[in-house]
């Protein structure tokens, strides 16, 4: 029994892909990405299905229910931050409308151009856990998830900040956007096994999940060689095309 336990422990610790579709949450990230060990009950969905049977302190309810109370948003880039937003896109300290100065525009152009931005948003629409004394613990949840990335080149941001200036060629061929939105149904089961006289553990819990994925929307930049030129007579000429691959439910 002891060899079997250590064998399972080594496999789980050595393969980080055993529980896929991991959703990031603030609590886990603030505790060093420890969601697999410190999550329980409804929080254990998508993190560690074996932990859905562990209850909070002094809670012994047979049913746990959650609806639209778990929402998360995460971005990852070298410039997109709360300070970046406050510096350029909020009101001034005295409450007046902020107008971007020439220096502000130059700073935005230097900080944000030619940088990739990744984002992830998720919400748990519904989650239910039912504890039984003999058959184990059953759980079901329905999650919505959006993720993707985009890339804004220097010419694209310059066009947005300064407008289409005369005798200027804007190369937009390096811009792209890729996004998807999926709906995930999570069916989980967990159970605790009493180890009897084993001195290492009083009980061992195990669990598994089945997660059908339902695609809602998908957008992908297939190709882009678009260029825009503003002449000295205030006319706009363009060449090239942008092609997108799109799929979605209506």
mmCIF file of N, CA, C and O in Angstrom, residues 112-181:
data_model
loop_
_atom_site.group_PDB
_atom_site.id
_atom_site.type_symbol
_atom_site.label_atom_id
_atom_site.label_comp_id
_atom_site.label_asym_id
_atom_site.label_seq_id
_atom_site.Cartn_x
_atom_site.Cartn_y
_atom_site.Cartn_z
ATOM 1 N N UNK A 112 3.486 51.330 -25.527
ATOM 2 C CA UNK A 112 2.487 50.344 -25.933
ATOM 3 C C UNK A 112 2.681 49.783 -27.330
ATOM 4 O O UNK A 112 2.104 48.740 -27.650
ATOM 5 N N UNK A 113 3.444 50.427 -28.176
ATOM 6 C CA UNK A 113 3.570 49.945 -29.550
ATOM 7 C C UNK A 113 4.442 48.703 -29.622
ATOM 8 O O UNK A 113 5.376 48.524 -28.840
ATOM 9 N N UNK A 114 4.079 47.844 -30.582
ATOM 10 C CA UNK A 114 4.832 46.611 -30.848
ATOM 11 C C UNK A 114 4.923 45.714 -29.612
ATOM 12 O O UNK A 114 5.956 45.082 -29.364
ATOM 13 N N UNK A 115 3.835 45.647 -28.859
ATOM 14 C CA UNK A 115 3.791 44.803 -27.670
ATOM 15 C C UNK A 115 2.572 43.889 -27.748
ATOM 16 O O UNK A 115 1.472 44.331 -28.060
ATOM 17 N N UNK A 116 2.765 42.631 -27.444
ATOM 18 C CA UNK A 116 1.666 41.667 -27.429
ATOM 19 C C UNK A 116 0.961 41.706 -26.080
ATOM 20 O O UNK A 116 1.606 41.768 -25.031
ATOM 21 N N UNK A 117 -0.361 41.632 -26.127
ATOM 22 C CA UNK A 117 -1.181 41.630 -24.914
ATOM 23 C C UNK A 117 -1.985 40.342 -24.868
ATOM 24 O O UNK A 117 -2.703 40.016 -25.829
ATOM 25 N N UNK A 118 -1.869 39.596 -23.790
ATOM 26 C CA UNK A 118 -2.663 38.392 -23.565
ATOM 27 C C UNK A 118 -3.724 38.680 -22.510
ATOM 28 O O UNK A 118 -3.473 39.432 -21.569
ATOM 29 N N UNK A 119 -4.879 38.083 -22.656
ATOM 30 C CA UNK A 119 -5.935 38.289 -21.671
ATOM 31 C C UNK A 119 -6.725 37.003 -21.476
ATOM 32 O O UNK A 119 -6.801 36.152 -22.358
ATOM 33 N N UNK A 120 -7.294 36.881 -20.297
ATOM 34 C CA UNK A 120 -8.106 35.725 -19.932
ATOM 35 C C UNK A 120 -9.217 36.191 -19.014
ATOM 36 O O UNK A 120 -8.963 36.871 -18.023
ATOM 37 N N UNK A 121 -10.449 35.856 -19.352
ATOM 38 C CA UNK A 121 -11.612 36.194 -18.530
ATOM 39 C C UNK A 121 -12.455 34.942 -18.347
ATOM 40 O O UNK A 121 -12.618 34.146 -19.280
ATOM 41 N N UNK A 122 -12.977 34.762 -17.160
ATOM 42 C CA UNK A 122 -13.780 33.573 -16.886
ATOM 43 C C UNK A 122 -14.825 33.881 -15.829
ATOM 44 O O UNK A 122 -14.636 34.763 -14.982
ATOM 45 N N UNK A 123 -15.909 33.157 -15.891
ATOM 46 C CA UNK A 123 -16.956 33.266 -14.877
ATOM 47 C C UNK A 123 -17.620 31.914 -14.705
ATOM 48 O O UNK A 123 -17.786 31.162 -15.677
ATOM 49 N N UNK A 124 -17.959 31.588 -13.489
ATOM 50 C CA UNK A 124 -18.666 30.348 -13.183
ATOM 51 C C UNK A 124 -20.153 30.674 -13.067
ATOM 52 O O UNK A 124 -20.586 31.303 -12.114
ATOM 53 N N UNK A 125 -20.918 30.256 -14.064
ATOM 54 C CA UNK A 125 -22.345 30.564 -14.091
ATOM 55 C C UNK A 125 -23.091 29.806 -13.000
ATOM 56 O O UNK A 125 -23.931 30.368 -12.289
ATOM 57 N N UNK A 126 -22.778 28.546 -12.878
ATOM 58 C CA UNK A 126 -23.524 27.704 -11.933
ATOM 59 C C UNK A 126 -22.618 26.587 -11.450
ATOM 60 O O UNK A 126 -21.863 26.000 -12.237
ATOM 61 N N UNK A 127 -22.650 26.285 -10.162
ATOM 62 C CA UNK A 127 -21.921 25.140 -9.615
ATOM 63 C C UNK A 127 -22.697 24.566 -8.440
ATOM 64 O O UNK A 127 -23.212 25.308 -7.597
ATOM 65 N N UNK A 128 -22.783 23.258 -8.414
ATOM 66 C CA UNK A 128 -23.534 22.549 -7.371
ATOM 67 C C UNK A 128 -22.713 21.348 -6.924
ATOM 68 O O UNK A 128 -22.150 20.625 -7.753
ATOM 69 N N UNK A 129 -22.650 21.124 -5.621
ATOM 70 C CA UNK A 129 -22.007 19.944 -5.046
ATOM 71 C C UNK A 129 -23.007 19.230 -4.146
ATOM 72 O O UNK A 129 -23.675 19.865 -3.326
ATOM 73 N N UNK A 130 -23.090 17.920 -4.320
ATOM 74 C CA UNK A 130 -24.002 17.104 -3.509
ATOM 75 C C UNK A 130 -23.188 16.030 -2.794
ATOM 76 O O UNK A 130 -22.526 15.198 -3.431
ATOM 77 N N UNK A 131 -23.194 16.071 -1.470
ATOM 78 C CA UNK A 131 -22.448 15.119 -0.653
ATOM 79 C C UNK A 131 -23.371 13.985 -0.198
ATOM 80 O O UNK A 131 -24.441 14.232 0.369
ATOM 81 N N UNK A 132 -22.944 12.774 -0.439
ATOM 82 C CA UNK A 132 -23.646 11.597 0.069
ATOM 83 C C UNK A 132 -22.713 10.840 1.009
ATOM 84 O O UNK A 132 -21.490 10.889 0.854
ATOM 85 N N UNK A 133 -23.262 10.162 1.967
ATOM 86 C CA UNK A 133 -22.445 9.462 2.948
ATOM 87 C C UNK A 133 -21.865 8.160 2.390
ATOM 88 O O UNK A 133 -20.786 7.733 2.785
ATOM 89 N N UNK A 134 -22.571 7.526 1.461
ATOM 90 C CA UNK A 134 -22.138 6.219 0.983
ATOM 91 C C UNK A 134 -21.558 6.263 -0.433
ATOM 92 O O UNK A 134 -20.571 5.587 -0.716
ATOM 93 N N UNK A 135 -22.179 7.037 -1.316
ATOM 94 C CA UNK A 135 -21.785 6.998 -2.734
ATOM 95 C C UNK A 135 -20.676 7.980 -3.082
ATOM 96 O O UNK A 135 -20.128 7.937 -4.187
ATOM 97 N N UNK A 136 -20.328 8.903 -2.195
ATOM 98 C CA UNK A 136 -19.305 9.890 -2.499
ATOM 99 C C UNK A 136 -19.892 11.274 -2.752
ATOM 100 O O UNK A 136 -21.052 11.547 -2.403
ATOM 101 N N UNK A 137 -19.128 12.133 -3.373
ATOM 102 C CA UNK A 137 -19.520 13.514 -3.627
ATOM 103 C C UNK A 137 -19.608 13.758 -5.121
ATOM 104 O O UNK A 137 -18.675 13.444 -5.873
ATOM 105 N N UNK A 138 -20.719 14.349 -5.559
ATOM 106 C CA UNK A 138 -20.949 14.637 -6.973
ATOM 107 C C UNK A 138 -20.979 16.150 -7.168
ATOM 108 O O UNK A 138 -21.508 16.889 -6.329
ATOM 109 N N UNK A 139 -20.412 16.604 -8.260
ATOM 110 C CA UNK A 139 -20.380 18.033 -8.547
ATOM 111 C C UNK A 139 -20.621 18.324 -10.005
ATOM 112 O O UNK A 139 -20.283 17.528 -10.888
ATOM 113 N N UNK A 140 -21.221 19.465 -10.273
ATOM 114 C CA UNK A 140 -21.449 19.926 -11.641
ATOM 115 C C UNK A 140 -21.282 21.442 -11.677
ATOM 116 O O UNK A 140 -21.710 22.143 -10.758
ATOM 117 N N UNK A 141 -20.621 21.954 -12.698
ATOM 118 C CA UNK A 141 -20.455 23.392 -12.854
ATOM 119 C C UNK A 141 -20.486 23.747 -14.326
ATOM 120 O O UNK A 141 -20.167 22.930 -15.191
ATOM 121 N N UNK A 142 -20.869 24.980 -14.595
ATOM 122 C CA UNK A 142 -20.923 25.502 -15.958
ATOM 123 C C UNK A 142 -20.113 26.787 -15.986
ATOM 124 O O UNK A 142 -20.429 27.745 -15.296
ATOM 125 N N UNK A 143 -19.050 26.802 -16.799
ATOM 126 C CA UNK A 143 -18.117 27.927 -16.842
ATOM 127 C C UNK A 143 -18.110 28.571 -18.222
ATOM 128 O O UNK A 143 -18.257 27.887 -19.241
ATOM 129 N N UNK A 144 -17.915 29.879 -18.227
ATOM 130 C CA UNK A 144 -17.692 30.625 -19.462
ATOM 131 C C UNK A 144 -16.249 31.129 -19.434
ATOM 132 O O UNK A 144 -15.773 31.622 -18.414
ATOM 133 N N UNK A 145 -15.574 31.026 -20.584
ATOM 134 C CA UNK A 145 -14.180 31.440 -20.625
ATOM 135 C C UNK A 145 -13.871 32.142 -21.946
ATOM 136 O O UNK A 145 -14.214 31.646 -23.023
ATOM 137 N N UNK A 146 -13.217 33.288 -21.827
ATOM 138 C CA UNK A 146 -12.732 34.017 -22.998
ATOM 139 C C UNK A 146 -11.231 34.218 -22.852
ATOM 140 O O UNK A 146 -10.752 34.556 -21.772
ATOM 141 N N UNK A 147 -10.507 34.014 -23.930
ATOM 142 C CA UNK A 147 -9.060 34.191 -23.903
ATOM 143 C C UNK A 147 -8.582 34.596 -25.286
ATOM 144 O O UNK A 147 -9.273 34.382 -26.292
ATOM 145 N N UNK A 148 -7.419 35.187 -25.326
ATOM 146 C CA UNK A 148 -6.866 35.584 -26.611
ATOM 147 C C UNK A 148 -5.692 36.520 -26.456
ATOM 148 O O UNK A 148 -5.151 36.714 -25.358
ATOM 149 N N UNK A 149 -5.285 37.103 -27.556
ATOM 150 C CA UNK A 149 -4.191 38.049 -27.557
ATOM 151 C C UNK A 149 -4.321 38.967 -28.764
ATOM 152 O O UNK A 149 -4.996 38.642 -29.740
ATOM 153 N N UNK A 150 -3.693 40.126 -28.681
ATOM 154 C CA UNK A 150 -3.657 41.042 -29.813
ATOM 155 C C UNK A 150 -2.325 41.780 -29.818
ATOM 156 O O UNK A 150 -1.626 41.875 -28.800
ATOM 157 N N UNK A 151 -1.991 42.288 -30.980
ATOM 158 C CA UNK A 151 -0.714 42.970 -31.187
ATOM 159 C C UNK A 151 -0.978 44.252 -31.950
ATOM 160 O O UNK A 151 -1.566 44.220 -33.041
ATOM 161 N N UNK A 152 -0.594 45.376 -31.376
ATOM 162 C CA UNK A 152 -0.783 46.684 -31.999
ATOM 163 C C UNK A 152 0.566 47.269 -32.366
ATOM 164 O O UNK A 152 1.394 47.546 -31.483
ATOM 165 N N UNK A 153 0.799 47.440 -33.675
ATOM 166 C CA UNK A 153 2.052 47.997 -34.136
ATOM 167 C C UNK A 153 2.133 49.497 -33.914
ATOM 168 O O UNK A 153 1.144 50.165 -33.592
ATOM 169 N N UNK A 154 3.323 50.043 -34.112
ATOM 170 C CA UNK A 154 3.546 51.460 -33.871
ATOM 171 C C UNK A 154 2.710 52.331 -34.803
ATOM 172 O O UNK A 154 2.128 53.335 -34.382
ATOM 173 N N UNK A 155 2.623 51.953 -36.090
ATOM 174 C CA UNK A 155 1.849 52.756 -37.043
ATOM 175 C C UNK A 155 0.369 52.768 -36.692
ATOM 176 O O UNK A 155 -0.316 53.783 -36.870
ATOM 177 N N UNK A 156 -0.141 51.672 -36.190
ATOM 178 C CA UNK A 156 -1.548 51.588 -35.812
ATOM 179 C C UNK A 156 -1.856 52.545 -34.657
ATOM 180 O O UNK A 156 -2.842 53.281 -34.682
ATOM 181 N N UNK A 157 -0.995 52.545 -33.629
ATOM 182 C CA UNK A 157 -1.205 53.449 -32.496
ATOM 183 C C UNK A 157 -0.986 54.898 -32.898
ATOM 184 O O UNK A 157 -1.673 55.801 -32.407
ATOM 185 N N UNK A 158 -0.039 55.146 -33.772
ATOM 186 C CA UNK A 158 0.205 56.508 -34.233
ATOM 187 C C UNK A 158 -0.997 57.058 -34.986
ATOM 188 O O UNK A 158 -1.367 58.234 -34.834
ATOM 189 N N UNK A 159 -1.640 56.196 -35.773
ATOM 190 C CA UNK A 159 -2.851 56.606 -36.484
ATOM 191 C C UNK A 159 -3.969 56.944 -35.505
ATOM 192 O O UNK A 159 -4.727 57.898 -35.703
ATOM 193 N N UNK A 160 -4.082 56.177 -34.420
ATOM 194 C CA UNK A 160 -5.121 56.441 -33.436
ATOM 195 C C UNK A 160 -4.853 57.664 -32.587
ATOM 196 O O UNK A 160 -5.778 58.374 -32.189
ATOM 197 N N UNK A 161 -3.589 57.946 -32.296
ATOM 198 C CA UNK A 161 -3.234 59.068 -31.421
ATOM 199 C C UNK A 161 -3.178 60.400 -32.156
ATOM 200 O O UNK A 161 -3.569 61.438 -31.614
ATOM 201 N N UNK A 162 -2.683 60.396 -33.376
ATOM 202 C CA UNK A 162 -2.455 61.653 -34.093
ATOM 203 C C UNK A 162 -3.380 61.848 -35.292
ATOM 204 O O UNK A 162 -3.397 62.935 -35.882
ATOM 205 N N UNK A 163 -4.145 60.818 -35.656
ATOM 206 C CA UNK A 163 -4.983 60.938 -36.841
ATOM 207 C C UNK A 163 -4.177 60.692 -38.111
ATOM 208 O O UNK A 163 -2.971 60.469 -38.080
ATOM 209 N N UNK A 164 -4.880 60.717 -39.240
ATOM 210 C CA UNK A 164 -4.214 60.449 -40.518
ATOM 211 C C UNK A 164 -3.554 61.727 -41.047
ATOM 212 O O UNK A 164 -4.176 62.568 -41.685
ATOM 213 N N UNK A 165 -2.278 61.844 -40.763
ATOM 214 C CA UNK A 165 -1.529 63.017 -41.186
ATOM 215 C C UNK A 165 -1.171 62.931 -42.667
ATOM 216 O O UNK A 165 -1.021 61.828 -43.216
ATOM 217 N N UNK A 166 -1.028 64.061 -43.313
ATOM 218 C CA UNK A 166 -0.766 64.117 -44.753
ATOM 219 C C UNK A 166 0.594 63.530 -45.087
ATOM 220 O O UNK A 166 1.543 63.605 -44.295
ATOM 221 N N UNK A 167 0.650 62.953 -46.304
ATOM 222 C CA UNK A 167 1.895 62.382 -46.820
ATOM 223 C C UNK A 167 2.528 61.389 -45.839
ATOM 224 O O UNK A 167 3.729 61.433 -45.563
ATOM 225 N N UNK A 168 1.701 60.524 -45.300
ATOM 226 C CA UNK A 168 2.170 59.544 -44.327
ATOM 227 C C UNK A 168 1.695 58.151 -44.727
ATOM 228 O O UNK A 168 0.525 57.963 -45.061
ATOM 229 N N UNK A 169 2.597 57.199 -44.694
ATOM 230 C CA UNK A 169 2.271 55.805 -44.982
ATOM 231 C C UNK A 169 2.186 55.034 -43.668
ATOM 232 O O UNK A 169 3.125 55.048 -42.863
ATOM 233 N N UNK A 170 1.052 54.371 -43.458
ATOM 234 C CA UNK A 170 0.836 53.575 -42.247
ATOM 235 C C UNK A 170 0.859 52.096 -42.623
ATOM 236 O O UNK A 170 0.008 51.622 -43.381
ATOM 237 N N UNK A 171 1.840 51.400 -42.104
ATOM 238 C CA UNK A 171 1.961 49.962 -42.346
ATOM 239 C C UNK A 171 1.242 49.219 -41.224
ATOM 240 O O UNK A 171 1.710 49.191 -40.086
ATOM 241 N N UNK A 172 0.107 48.625 -41.552
ATOM 242 C CA UNK A 172 -0.713 47.924 -40.552
ATOM 243 C C UNK A 172 -0.592 46.412 -40.667
ATOM 244 O O UNK A 172 -1.393 45.681 -40.082
ATOM 245 N N UNK A 173 0.412 45.937 -41.386
ATOM 246 C CA UNK A 173 0.498 44.511 -41.695
ATOM 247 C C UNK A 173 0.899 43.654 -40.498
ATOM 248 O O UNK A 173 0.698 42.435 -40.520
ATOM 249 N N UNK A 174 1.471 44.251 -39.458
ATOM 250 C CA UNK A 174 1.910 43.444 -38.316
ATOM 251 C C UNK A 174 0.883 43.383 -37.192
ATOM 252 O O UNK A 174 1.148 42.805 -36.134
ATOM 253 N N UNK A 175 -0.306 43.970 -37.389
ATOM 254 C CA UNK A 175 -1.350 43.907 -36.362
ATOM 255 C C UNK A 175 -2.146 42.611 -36.487
ATOM 256 O O UNK A 175 -2.428 42.152 -37.598
ATOM 257 N N UNK A 176 -2.520 42.061 -35.357
ATOM 258 C CA UNK A 176 -3.354 40.858 -35.389
ATOM 259 C C UNK A 176 -4.154 40.762 -34.091
ATOM 260 O O UNK A 176 -3.825 41.386 -33.076
ATOM 261 N N UNK A 177 -5.197 39.936 -34.145
ATOM 262 C CA UNK A 177 -6.020 39.647 -32.979
ATOM 263 C C UNK A 177 -6.489 38.204 -33.065
ATOM 264 O O UNK A 177 -6.870 37.726 -34.148
ATOM 265 N N UNK A 178 -6.425 37.489 -31.958
ATOM 266 C CA UNK A 178 -6.861 36.095 -31.882
ATOM 267 C C UNK A 178 -7.654 35.918 -30.590
ATOM 268 O O UNK A 178 -7.139 36.218 -29.501
ATOM 269 N N UNK A 179 -8.884 35.438 -30.711
ATOM 270 C CA UNK A 179 -9.755 35.310 -29.541
ATOM 271 C C UNK A 179 -10.608 34.052 -29.650
ATOM 272 O O UNK A 179 -10.925 33.599 -30.755
ATOM 273 N N UNK A 180 -10.966 33.526 -28.504
ATOM 274 C CA UNK A 180 -11.961 32.449 -28.472
ATOM 275 C C UNK A 180 -12.794 32.562 -27.211
ATOM 276 O O UNK A 180 -12.374 33.114 -26.204
ATOM 277 N N UNK A 181 -13.982 32.022 -27.286
ATOM 278 C CA UNK A 181 -14.933 31.995 -26.176
ATOM 279 C C UNK A 181 -15.527 30.598 -26.141
ATOM 280 O O UNK A 181 -16.125 30.145 -27.122
#
